[in-house]
Amino acid sequence: MLDILYRIKYNPCIQSTRVPAGTRRGEENGRQTEQSAVNWGQLMIEQKAYAKINLGLDVLRRRPDGYHEVKMIMQTVDICDDLTFERREEPGIGLRIEGADLPADKNNLVCRAAALLMEKGHIREGVSVILKKRIPIAAGMAGGSADAAAALRWLMKEEPAAYERLKEKTGFAEQELDLWDEIVEKMYFPYEEKRGIYPMDDGFLMRKPWDEERIPAEKRAWLYENYHPLFIMRHRMSKQADAVLGLYLHSHLFTREEIQRNYDFYKEVTLHHSSLSTCIFGIVACGIGYVEEAYRYFMQSARMDLDDYHNNFYAGIHAANMAGTWQAVVNGFGGMRCQEGALRFAPVLPQAWKSYSFKVKYQGNLLGVTVTREKSVFSLLKCGGEEKKISFTVYGEQVELEEGGKYEISEV
C-alpha cells in the first residue's frame, strides 16, 4: 500500500484529465472524437498509469502480515494503461477491462484499492471504471499497482478527507517525498564527450580492463560468489546488459549513431554472465544494422540451457531467458517497439532464415506478422479495441488496418 501511495503522490507519469460528464474523449489521428455517455451530473476523469522496470531490487525482512519489505530503484517506461473514472448513482465499484482477459471482480487491484479507500472514507456513492490494458500481464512492470494507484489518485482528488484517513492508517509520511525529490534531483547520466558514450559511473573508464582468461571457466557463472566485490569493482566490466538495456527501452531518445557508439563500447566490456544479457544485446544490434551479430546472440539465448553456456543447468532452466529469446525475435528481428503511445516495426531477416512469423496482441487487437526474403506481411487477425482498427508504422510509414486487412511491404 505504501508503494501505491508513493506512486500516487510522487510519480509524475500518472496523469489525469478532467472532461465534462456526458462525453468520452479519445484521440484519432490527432483529432478529438466524442461519443455519448451516461450523465450523472458529475465529472469524468481520465488517467494514464505508466509501467515501471526495476533497476535494482533488494528483498528485506518479512513483516508480520506475511509481506516483505523491499528496497528498489524504479524507472518508468512509456507503455501505460488508460483508466477512466466516472461517478454513478448506484453504490459500489463497476469495472470493465478492455485489451486483456482479467477478472473484473472485487479481487482486481483497482477494485481493491478503491474499495479500501471508499470503506475507510465512508463514501456511499459508486464509481464506474474502464481499464484499457496495455502493460503486459505478469511481466514485473507493476501494471496492477500502477492501476491501483490511479484508482486511489482519483479518490484522493474527489475525497481528500478519506485519503488522509487512509494515509494515517498506513503510517505514510509525506516527508518521504522530500527525500525522493532530493534523490531524483541528484541523479544524472555520466557522459564522456570524447567517445560520445554513457559510462556506467564516473570512474568506469579509469579502471583496468577485465581479463576473462584469468578467471577459471567453472567460476565465471558464479563470479560474485567466488570473488570479493572490491576485486570485481576495480575492473572495467559489466556483468550483463545494463546500460544497453536502457538504449533498448528508450531507443526513441537516442540517435542511431549514439546507440551504435555505446553498443560498440559495451560489447567490449560486457561479460554476459547473466542469462538475460545476450538477448538484449541482440535486440539492440538489430536496430543498428548488425543483423548477423544479432543472430549469434539469438542462438546463444535460444541454446542457453541446451549447450549449458553458464555451466549451471544442473540448478534448473533459465525460464526468463526463454522469454528473452521470444523478445529477440519480435523486438529484435521484428523491430517492434511501443513508445510514446505508438506501435512501430522495422523487420530484418538474418541470412540463416528463410522466414519467421509471430503474433502480438496490442490494445485488444491480434496482429499477425510474417517476414520472408521477398516481403513483410502484417494482418489484423482479430479486432478487440473500441475503434475496430489498429494503427502502427513500418519503417516509419503509417499503416492502418481494419479486421481482416493486410499490409505488405517488399523492403526487408
C-alpha positions as MATLAB code, in Angstrom:
seq = 'MLDILYRIKYNPCIQSTRVPAGTRRGEENGRQTEQSAVNWGQLMIEQKAYAKINLGLDVLRRRPDGYHEVKMIMQTVDICDDLTFERREEPGIGLRIEGADLPADKNNLVCRAAALLMEKGHIREGVSVILKKRIPIAAGMAGGSADAAAALRWLMKEEPAAYERLKEKTGFAEQELDLWDEIVEKMYFPYEEKRGIYPMDDGFLMRKPWDEERIPAEKRAWLYENYHPLFIMRHRMSKQADAVLGLYLHSHLFTREEIQRNYDFYKEVTLHHSSLSTCIFGIVACGIGYVEEAYRYFMQSARMDLDDYHNNFYAGIHAANMAGTWQAVVNGFGGMRCQEGALRFAPVLPQAWKSYSFKVKYQGNLLGVTVTREKSVFSLLKCGGEEKKISFTVYGEQVELEEGGKYEISEV';
ca = [
       0.000    0.000    0.000;
       2.850    2.420    0.793;
       4.267    1.764   -2.672;
       0.899    2.623   -4.182;
       0.576    5.777   -2.079;
       4.032    6.864   -3.170;
       3.163    6.331   -6.823;
       0.030    8.451   -6.357;
       1.682   11.430   -4.722;
       5.030   11.462   -6.474;
       5.014    9.680   -9.815;
       4.736   12.406  -12.491;
       3.853    9.763  -15.070;
       0.406    9.147  -13.571;
      -1.545   11.814  -15.401;
      -5.185   12.781  -15.195;
      -7.533   14.849  -17.327;
     -10.992   16.109  -16.414;
     -13.707   16.205  -19.054;
     -17.398   17.081  -18.694;
     -19.761   14.236  -17.906;
     -21.726   13.051  -20.923;
     -18.671   12.718  -23.161;
     -15.938   10.190  -23.654;
     -12.807   11.604  -25.129;
     -10.320    9.833  -27.392;
      -7.647   10.630  -29.907;
      -7.829    9.560  -33.540;
      -5.017   10.738  -35.817;
      -4.633   13.833  -33.660;
      -8.349   14.706  -33.692;
     -10.609   14.547  -30.661;
     -13.623   12.273  -31.022;
     -16.610   12.126  -28.678;
     -19.434    9.702  -28.079;
     -22.362    9.741  -25.721;
     -22.050    8.548  -22.121;
     -24.449    8.383  -19.209;
     -24.667   11.770  -17.469;
     -24.755   11.662  -13.699;
     -24.013   15.353  -13.425;
     -20.519   14.717  -12.117;
     -17.024   14.741  -13.583;
     -15.247   12.085  -15.566;
     -11.508   11.717  -15.032;
      -9.104   10.007  -17.411;
      -5.722    8.821  -16.148;
      -2.642    7.130  -17.551;
      -0.939    4.573  -15.302;
       2.612    4.071  -16.571;
       4.593    0.870  -16.157;
       7.995    0.608  -14.498;
      11.055   -1.568  -14.532;
      13.320   -2.313  -11.573;
      16.892   -1.088  -11.947;
      17.679   -2.532   -8.531;
      15.738   -4.672   -6.056;
      16.587   -5.953   -2.589;
      14.126   -8.064   -0.601;
      14.403   -7.145    3.089;
      12.710   -8.500    6.204;
       9.420  -10.361    6.259;
       6.663   -8.425    8.008;
       4.184   -9.937   10.490;
       1.433   -9.761    7.849;
       3.389  -12.127    5.571;
       4.547   -9.459    3.091;
       8.188   -8.470    2.617;
       9.714   -5.037    2.757;
      11.687   -4.234   -0.365;
      14.189   -1.601   -1.404;
      14.157   -0.796   -5.092;
      15.156    1.683   -7.762;
      12.386    2.061  -10.325;
      12.279    3.686  -13.752;
       9.020    4.470  -15.510;
       8.690    3.462  -19.175;
       6.431    4.724  -21.925;
       3.897    1.917  -22.012;
       0.816    2.625  -19.914;
      -2.738    1.582  -19.088;
      -5.614    4.038  -19.558;
      -8.260    4.363  -16.854;
     -11.499    6.334  -16.973;
     -13.406    7.072  -13.754;
     -16.961    8.392  -13.506;
     -19.290    8.699  -10.556;
     -22.551    6.793  -10.651;
     -25.693    6.746   -8.549;
     -25.514    3.000   -7.880;
     -23.266    2.200   -4.866;
     -20.105    0.175   -5.280;
     -17.476   -0.139   -7.989;
     -18.150   -1.197  -11.560;
     -15.062   -2.250  -13.537;
     -14.800   -3.022  -17.242;
     -11.491   -4.241  -18.693;
     -10.515   -3.904  -22.348;
      -7.477   -5.444  -24.009;
      -6.864   -8.272  -21.531;
      -8.619  -11.323  -20.154;
      -8.539  -10.379  -16.474;
     -11.102  -10.724  -13.687;
     -13.127   -7.534  -13.214;
     -14.391   -8.518   -9.782;
     -13.535   -7.453   -6.247;
     -10.160   -9.244   -6.430;
      -8.828   -6.877   -9.081;
      -6.294   -4.432   -7.601;
      -8.217   -1.444   -8.967;
     -11.361   -2.559   -7.151;
      -9.467   -3.499   -4.003;
      -7.679   -0.148   -3.764;
     -10.819    1.861   -4.481;
     -12.966   -0.242   -2.142;
     -10.494    0.169    0.714;
     -10.437    3.927    0.436;
     -14.199    4.168   -0.033;
     -14.728    1.996    3.040;
     -12.347    3.961    5.234;
     -13.731    7.250    3.944;
     -17.385    6.209    4.338;
     -18.102    7.042    0.700;
     -21.563    5.874   -0.328;
     -21.632    6.919   -3.990;
     -20.480    4.487   -6.657;
     -17.914    4.756   -9.427;
     -17.639    3.226  -12.893;
     -14.119    2.386  -14.086;
     -12.952    1.478  -17.599;
      -9.464   -0.046  -17.684;
      -7.714   -0.293  -21.056;
      -4.769   -2.685  -20.577;
      -1.523   -2.153  -22.457;
       1.026   -3.127  -19.815;
       1.924   -6.824  -20.226;
       0.411   -9.067  -17.572;
       2.725  -10.732  -15.025;
       5.767   -9.051  -16.556;
       7.037   -7.454  -13.355;
       6.209   -3.978  -14.691;
       3.790   -3.043  -11.875;
       0.737   -2.875  -14.109;
      -1.556   -3.854  -11.238;
      -0.136   -1.423   -8.700;
       0.003    1.388  -11.288;
      -3.694    0.851  -11.993;
      -4.451    0.718   -8.280;
      -2.507    3.936   -7.772;
      -4.567    5.597  -10.489;
      -7.761    4.483   -8.742;
      -6.578    5.898   -5.426;
      -5.430    9.098   -7.121;
      -8.952    9.638   -8.414;
     -10.453    9.057   -4.983;
      -7.828   11.256   -3.367;
      -8.916   14.175   -5.539;
     -12.609   13.538   -5.062;
     -12.480   12.586   -1.361;
      -9.353   14.147    0.203;
     -10.560   13.517    3.765;
     -10.812    9.790    3.084;
      -7.328    9.803    1.602;
      -5.944   11.474    4.722;
      -7.533    8.820    6.929;
      -6.028    6.052    4.810;
      -2.608    7.741    4.927;
      -2.849    7.874    8.715;
      -3.842    4.195    8.881;
      -0.854    3.057    6.785;
       1.678    5.308    8.515;
       2.722    7.000    5.263;
       4.769   10.161    5.951;
       4.794   12.864    3.285;
       8.316   13.805    4.394;
       9.392   10.747    2.433;
       8.503   12.625   -0.724;
      11.091   15.322    0.039;
      13.755   12.629    0.257;
      12.674   11.136   -3.073;
      12.690   14.615   -4.633;
      16.264   15.093   -3.416;
      17.312   11.686   -4.766;
      15.804   12.405   -8.182;
      17.435   15.843   -8.360;
      20.862   14.325   -7.674;
      20.559   11.578  -10.288;
      22.338   12.160  -13.587;
      23.774   10.375  -16.613;
      27.578   10.426  -16.827;
      28.686   11.345  -20.350;
      32.152   11.043  -21.861;
      32.328   13.639  -24.631;
      35.470   12.359  -26.372;
      33.973    8.945  -27.101;
      30.359   10.075  -27.052;
      29.310    7.339  -24.649;
      27.421    6.996  -21.362;
      29.730    5.187  -18.879;
      28.126    3.293  -16.019;
      29.642    5.665  -13.442;
      32.228    8.432  -13.155;
      35.156    6.105  -12.560;
      34.256    3.421  -15.058;
      36.751    4.446  -17.756;
      39.621    4.806  -15.251;
      39.530    1.165  -14.173;
      41.746   -1.518  -15.623;
      40.206   -3.824  -18.244;
      38.777   -7.148  -17.163;
      40.793  -10.187  -18.211;
      38.320  -13.034  -18.656;
      41.090  -15.513  -19.424;
      42.361  -15.242  -15.857;
      39.034  -16.485  -14.465;
      38.605  -20.294  -14.429;
      35.666  -21.380  -16.570;
      33.913  -23.094  -13.665;
      33.873  -19.818  -11.683;
      32.602  -17.461  -14.368;
      28.903  -18.217  -13.899;
      29.160  -17.529  -10.159;
      31.511  -14.574  -10.285;
      30.109  -12.692   -7.289;
      30.033  -15.887   -5.238;
      33.694  -16.661   -5.961;
      35.307  -13.218   -5.806;
      35.131  -10.307   -3.420;
      33.079   -7.334   -4.718;
      36.075   -4.991   -4.319;
      38.082   -7.147   -6.732;
      35.281   -7.077   -9.292;
      34.526   -3.359   -8.939;
      38.133   -2.365   -9.576;
      37.771   -3.560  -13.159;
      36.136   -2.033  -16.213;
      33.436   -4.609  -16.785;
      29.697   -5.040  -16.871;
      28.212   -8.363  -15.843;
      25.213   -8.002  -18.146;
      23.303   -5.682  -20.481;
      22.739   -2.828  -18.018;
      23.328    0.382  -19.973;
      22.448   -1.381  -23.232;
      19.036   -2.280  -21.777;
      18.362    1.448  -21.376;
      19.258    2.012  -25.038;
      16.668   -0.629  -25.954;
      13.846    0.553  -23.687;
      14.329    4.235  -24.565;
      15.686    3.928  -28.083;
      13.476    6.810  -29.262;
      15.511    9.190  -27.071;
      18.807    8.427  -28.824;
      20.043    8.750  -32.396;
      21.116    5.619  -34.233;
      24.717    6.867  -34.090;
      24.531    7.298  -30.290;
      23.161    3.795  -29.841;
      25.852    2.371  -32.140;
      28.715    4.111  -30.282;
      27.500    2.921  -26.889;
      26.744   -0.574  -28.151;
      30.242   -0.904  -29.636;
      31.763    0.227  -26.342;
      29.719   -2.022  -24.059;
      30.168   -5.002  -26.362;
      33.846   -4.975  -25.383;
      33.319   -4.756  -21.608;
      30.194   -6.885  -21.029;
      30.722  -10.435  -19.775;
      27.178  -11.759  -20.348;
      27.323  -13.694  -17.087;
      23.566  -13.230  -16.818;
      21.278  -15.354  -18.985;
      19.239  -12.200  -19.666;
      22.097  -10.341  -21.346;
      22.636  -11.768  -24.835;
      19.000  -11.388  -25.869;
      19.111   -7.642  -25.083;
      22.368   -7.154  -26.989;
      20.818   -8.961  -29.947;
      17.750   -6.711  -29.929;
      19.875   -3.548  -29.940;
      22.209   -4.993  -32.586;
      19.261   -5.446  -34.963;
      18.319   -1.788  -34.621;
      21.743   -0.575  -35.752;
      22.123   -2.966  -38.668;
      24.286   -5.655  -37.020;
      21.865   -8.372  -38.082;
      24.290  -11.312  -38.254;
      25.810  -10.361  -34.913;
      22.286  -10.240  -33.516;
      21.683  -13.743  -34.850;
      24.727  -15.050  -32.961;
      23.374  -13.510  -29.766;
      19.966  -15.033  -30.528;
      21.459  -18.507  -30.886;
      23.264  -18.151  -27.563;
      19.964  -17.230  -25.913;
      17.996  -19.976  -27.653;
      20.558  -22.661  -26.764;
      21.417  -21.330  -23.299;
      20.363  -24.495  -21.481;
      20.810  -26.948  -24.360;
      24.514  -26.133  -24.520;
      24.804  -25.198  -20.829;
      26.585  -21.921  -21.617;
      26.869  -20.921  -17.958;
      27.683  -24.350  -16.534;
      24.729  -24.144  -14.173;
      21.950  -26.062  -15.901;
      22.037  -28.527  -13.014;
      20.341  -25.810  -10.905;
      17.375  -25.537  -13.293;
      16.321  -23.980  -16.582;
      16.582  -20.252  -17.327;
      12.877  -19.537  -17.791;
      13.219  -15.749  -18.105;
      15.821  -16.235  -20.830;
      13.213  -18.171  -22.823;
      11.042  -15.048  -22.806;
      14.121  -13.081  -23.845;
      14.513  -15.397  -26.839;
      10.950  -14.551  -27.879;
      11.745  -10.845  -27.486;
      14.834  -11.311  -29.640;
      12.564  -12.408  -32.500;
       9.754   -9.883  -32.002;
      11.614   -6.806  -30.718;
      14.906   -7.669  -32.383;
      14.380   -9.098  -35.860;
      10.815   -7.798  -35.995;
      11.942   -4.377  -34.804;
       8.803   -3.918  -32.704;
       8.690   -1.001  -30.270;
       5.849    0.578  -28.334;
       6.986    4.044  -27.315;
       5.154    7.304  -26.698;
       1.855    5.564  -27.336;
       2.802    4.392  -30.842;
       3.453    0.889  -32.202;
       6.172    0.519  -34.821;
       8.031   -2.221  -36.718;
      11.292   -2.392  -38.683;
      11.748   -6.085  -39.600;
      15.020   -7.634  -40.742;
      15.879  -11.209  -41.723;
      19.139  -12.999  -40.815;
      20.876  -14.985  -43.536;
      20.276  -18.322  -41.779;
      16.470  -17.997  -42.011;
      14.092  -18.081  -44.942;
      11.238  -16.586  -42.936;
       9.734  -16.109  -39.484;
       6.328  -15.141  -38.122;
       4.757  -14.128  -34.840;
       1.570  -12.699  -33.370;
       1.172   -9.834  -30.930;
      -1.834   -8.541  -29.053;
      -1.985   -4.748  -28.934;
      -4.821   -2.781  -27.355;
      -7.049   -5.833  -27.683;
      -6.195   -6.368  -31.361;
      -4.447   -9.534  -32.592;
      -1.842   -8.705  -35.234;
      -0.014  -11.348  -37.278;
       3.422  -10.618  -38.775;
       5.240  -12.747  -41.378;
       8.665  -11.826  -42.761;
      10.236  -13.548  -45.779;
      13.016  -12.751  -48.232;
      10.502  -11.155  -50.586;
       8.234   -9.163  -48.269;
       6.800   -8.481  -44.834;
       3.063   -9.046  -44.303;
       1.017   -7.540  -41.450;
      -2.502   -8.955  -40.924;
      -5.119   -7.803  -38.424;
      -6.481  -11.202  -37.403;
      -8.912  -10.043  -34.745;
     -10.244   -6.681  -33.653;
     -10.767   -6.207  -29.927;
     -10.482   -2.465  -29.451;
     -13.287    0.086  -29.451;
     -12.101    1.693  -32.692;
     -12.252   -1.625  -34.623;
      -8.890   -0.916  -36.253;
      -5.194   -0.744  -35.499;
      -2.573    1.869  -36.375;
       1.187    1.346  -36.497;
       4.241    2.229  -38.574;
       6.531    0.029  -40.686;
       9.923    1.583  -41.475;
       8.356    4.913  -40.495;
       5.380    4.608  -42.864;
       1.955    4.934  -41.215;
      -0.337    1.909  -41.593;
      -3.991    1.491  -40.565;
      -5.798   -1.843  -40.764;
      -9.347   -2.998  -40.117;
     -10.215   -6.578  -39.183;
      -9.156   -8.964  -41.939;
      -6.991   -6.319  -43.581;
      -3.411   -6.864  -44.745;
      -0.419   -4.650  -45.427;
       2.567   -5.836  -47.452;
       5.934   -4.201  -47.993;
       8.828   -5.576  -50.025;
      11.678   -3.884  -48.138;
      13.282   -6.382  -45.754;
];
